[in-house]
Amino acid sequence: MNLGATIRINKYGISIIVTSVVMVVMLYRYGHPSSMGKNATVVSLRSLLSAAIDAAQRGGRIVYDIRLAAELNEKSKGKTKEGANDPVTNGDLKSHLTMFYSLKKSFPEVEIISEEHDSGNLETSSVSRASTYNSEVNSVITDDIIVPIKDVRVWIDPLDATQEYTENLREYVTTMVCVAVKGYPTIGVIHKPFVNFTAWGWSGKGVSPKLRISESQGGPKDNIPQIIVSRSHAGDVKAVAKAAFGDKTEVIPAGGAGYKTLAVIQGDVDAYIHVTIIKKWDICAGNAILNAVKGNMTTLDGLPIDYSHREQYKNEGGVLATLYEHKYYLPKLQNLREKKTP
């Protein structure tokens, strides 16, 4: 952050241009936005990205350790609307505790929305603040953006793909953090704890150097789309995909919205489709990273997904996520939906 003045030398002599008047005033009035205390009104997005990475990785270590120790203590939260089991484990709850409170201690005035909830009196003194500095982030993101806290919502998923976690299908499991600004998914972090891989992206700013981004922009190979879908609803989506794109469409079941979105970004599949209700903490981080790599995630009607409100945590319009050729998939799905509308 440049807090001084820029000195420019040209043929006319030396001119001094003050470049940071607004920032100096903000620091004087509110304190440094990377370490927000109570009553703060602005926040550094670069610091929030660094903290999000730290929180996701710390949650991932807990998820990893509990799975290896086989101390899941699995319970059921009931059935989803579609009839699938909705499990919760020690991994979910302890990851939530660390991710939520590490972020809350660093940014107490920022609203944080988690899939899991606190139960009873929790001891949080052992949870340290999430780090607001990350060398990789600072090497990629050379400048910062300061925004009003009232515009920010942080969505966290302490353990994505819990069902697969209980089945020891480790490759699908992720921990995720998303920063939405005025409802727009701006910063996303997806961490894979069992391979120790972290993908992050900031829309308009940059992405993790370790993230593999597909360079193929030619559409489905041999005009046969590869569609990745939820394991728990594979039959429903398979029928939709084949009706929309043809009988040769290859449908690939997988667990975890984070895993599926990364598969799209990496070019392992052409598109991710979800046709039932999905919670916004499942898709916000992937949505943000897609935005950062100029991909798309919309409802099946082509509408952007808004992440402004805690109460509106369900996305009921389905999901279409692509890196390229969104316009190829969207009209076919819309035509199919219009045919089904009486």
PDB file of C-alpha atoms in Angstrom, residues 79-86 115 155 157 160 229-234 236-237 240 256-257 260 272-284 297-300 305 307 311-320 337:
ATOM      1  CA  LYS A  79     -33.099 -35.850   4.470  1.00  0.00           C
ATOM      2  CA  THR A  80     -32.723 -33.311   1.719  1.00  0.00           C
ATOM      3  CA  LYS A  81     -35.797 -32.233  -0.240  1.00  0.00           C
ATOM      4  CA  GLU A  82     -34.809 -34.806  -2.842  1.00  0.00           C
ATOM      5  CA  GLY A  83     -34.628 -37.598  -0.237  1.00  0.00           C
ATOM      6  CA  ALA A  84     -30.853 -37.935   0.069  1.00  0.00           C
ATOM      7  CA  ASN A  85     -29.203 -38.372   3.466  1.00  0.00           C
ATOM      8  CA  ASP A  86     -27.670 -35.140   4.820  1.00  0.00           C
ATOM      9  CA  GLU A 115     -23.039 -24.288   6.505  1.00  0.00           C
ATOM     10  CA  TRP A 155     -19.627 -17.745   2.833  1.00  0.00           C
ATOM     11  CA  ASP A 157     -18.238 -24.501   3.692  1.00  0.00           C
ATOM     12  CA  ASP A 160     -17.845 -30.011   1.133  1.00  0.00           C
ATOM     13  CA  VAL A 229     -23.042 -33.960 -12.030  1.00  0.00           C
ATOM     14  CA  SER A 230     -23.813 -34.752  -8.406  1.00  0.00           C
ATOM     15  CA  ARG A 231     -23.501 -38.420  -7.397  1.00  0.00           C
ATOM     16  CA  SER A 232     -26.666 -38.130  -5.324  1.00  0.00           C
ATOM     17  CA  HIS A 233     -28.757 -36.866  -8.264  1.00  0.00           C
ATOM     18  CA  ALA A 234     -26.920 -38.440 -11.197  1.00  0.00           C
ATOM     19  CA  ASP A 236     -32.031 -36.902 -12.765  1.00  0.00           C
ATOM     20  CA  VAL A 237     -29.243 -34.868 -14.356  1.00  0.00           C
ATOM     21  CA  VAL A 240     -31.754 -33.725 -18.463  1.00  0.00           C
ATOM     22  CA  GLY A 256     -18.729 -32.018  -3.960  1.00  0.00           C
ATOM     23  CA  ALA A 257     -19.550 -28.795  -5.768  1.00  0.00           C
ATOM     24  CA  LYS A 260     -16.875 -30.374  -9.799  1.00  0.00           C
ATOM     25  CA  TYR A 272     -21.095 -28.795 -14.435  1.00  0.00           C
ATOM     26  CA  ILE A 273     -24.876 -29.049 -14.218  1.00  0.00           C
ATOM     27  CA  HIS A 274     -27.047 -29.249 -11.113  1.00  0.00           C
ATOM     28  CA  VAL A 275     -30.826 -29.397 -11.480  1.00  0.00           C
ATOM     29  CA  THR A 276     -32.065 -29.362  -7.882  1.00  0.00           C
ATOM     30  CA  ILE A 277     -31.775 -26.950  -4.947  1.00  0.00           C
ATOM     31  CA  ILE A 278     -28.204 -26.284  -3.834  1.00  0.00           C
ATOM     32  CA  LYS A 279     -26.928 -24.203  -0.919  1.00  0.00           C
ATOM     33  CA  LYS A 280     -24.938 -21.096  -1.733  1.00  0.00           C
ATOM     34  CA  TRP A 281     -21.997 -21.999   0.521  1.00  0.00           C
ATOM     35  CA  ASP A 282     -21.533 -25.010  -1.817  1.00  0.00           C
ATOM     36  CA  ILE A 283     -21.116 -22.929  -4.966  1.00  0.00           C
ATOM     37  CA  CYS A 284     -19.968 -19.420  -4.012  1.00  0.00           C
ATOM     38  CA  MET A 297     -21.740 -19.904 -13.375  1.00  0.00           C
ATOM     39  CA  THR A 298     -25.433 -19.132 -13.663  1.00  0.00           C
ATOM     40  CA  THR A 299     -28.799 -20.663 -12.920  1.00  0.00           C
ATOM     41  CA  LEU A 300     -30.224 -22.919 -15.624  1.00  0.00           C
ATOM     42  CA  ILE A 305     -26.554 -16.031  -8.506  1.00  0.00           C
ATOM     43  CA  TYR A 307     -24.938 -13.905  -2.470  1.00  0.00           C
ATOM     44  CA  GLU A 311     -31.566 -15.739   4.786  1.00  0.00           C
ATOM     45  CA  GLN A 312     -31.523 -16.492   1.061  1.00  0.00           C
ATOM     46  CA  TYR A 313     -29.037 -19.329   1.314  1.00  0.00           C
ATOM     47  CA  LYS A 314     -30.755 -21.662  -1.145  1.00  0.00           C
ATOM     48  CA  ASN A 315     -30.238 -21.442  -4.876  1.00  0.00           C
ATOM     49  CA  GLU A 316     -33.360 -22.981  -6.371  1.00  0.00           C
ATOM     50  CA  GLY A 317     -32.637 -22.238 -10.048  1.00  0.00           C
ATOM     51  CA  GLY A 318     -30.115 -24.997 -10.675  1.00  0.00           C
ATOM     52  CA  VAL A 319     -26.518 -24.474 -11.787  1.00  0.00           C
ATOM     53  CA  LEU A 320     -24.675 -24.344 -15.087  1.00  0.00           C
ATOM     54  CA  ARG A 337     -37.113 -26.152 -19.601  1.00  0.00           C
TER      55      ARG A 337
END
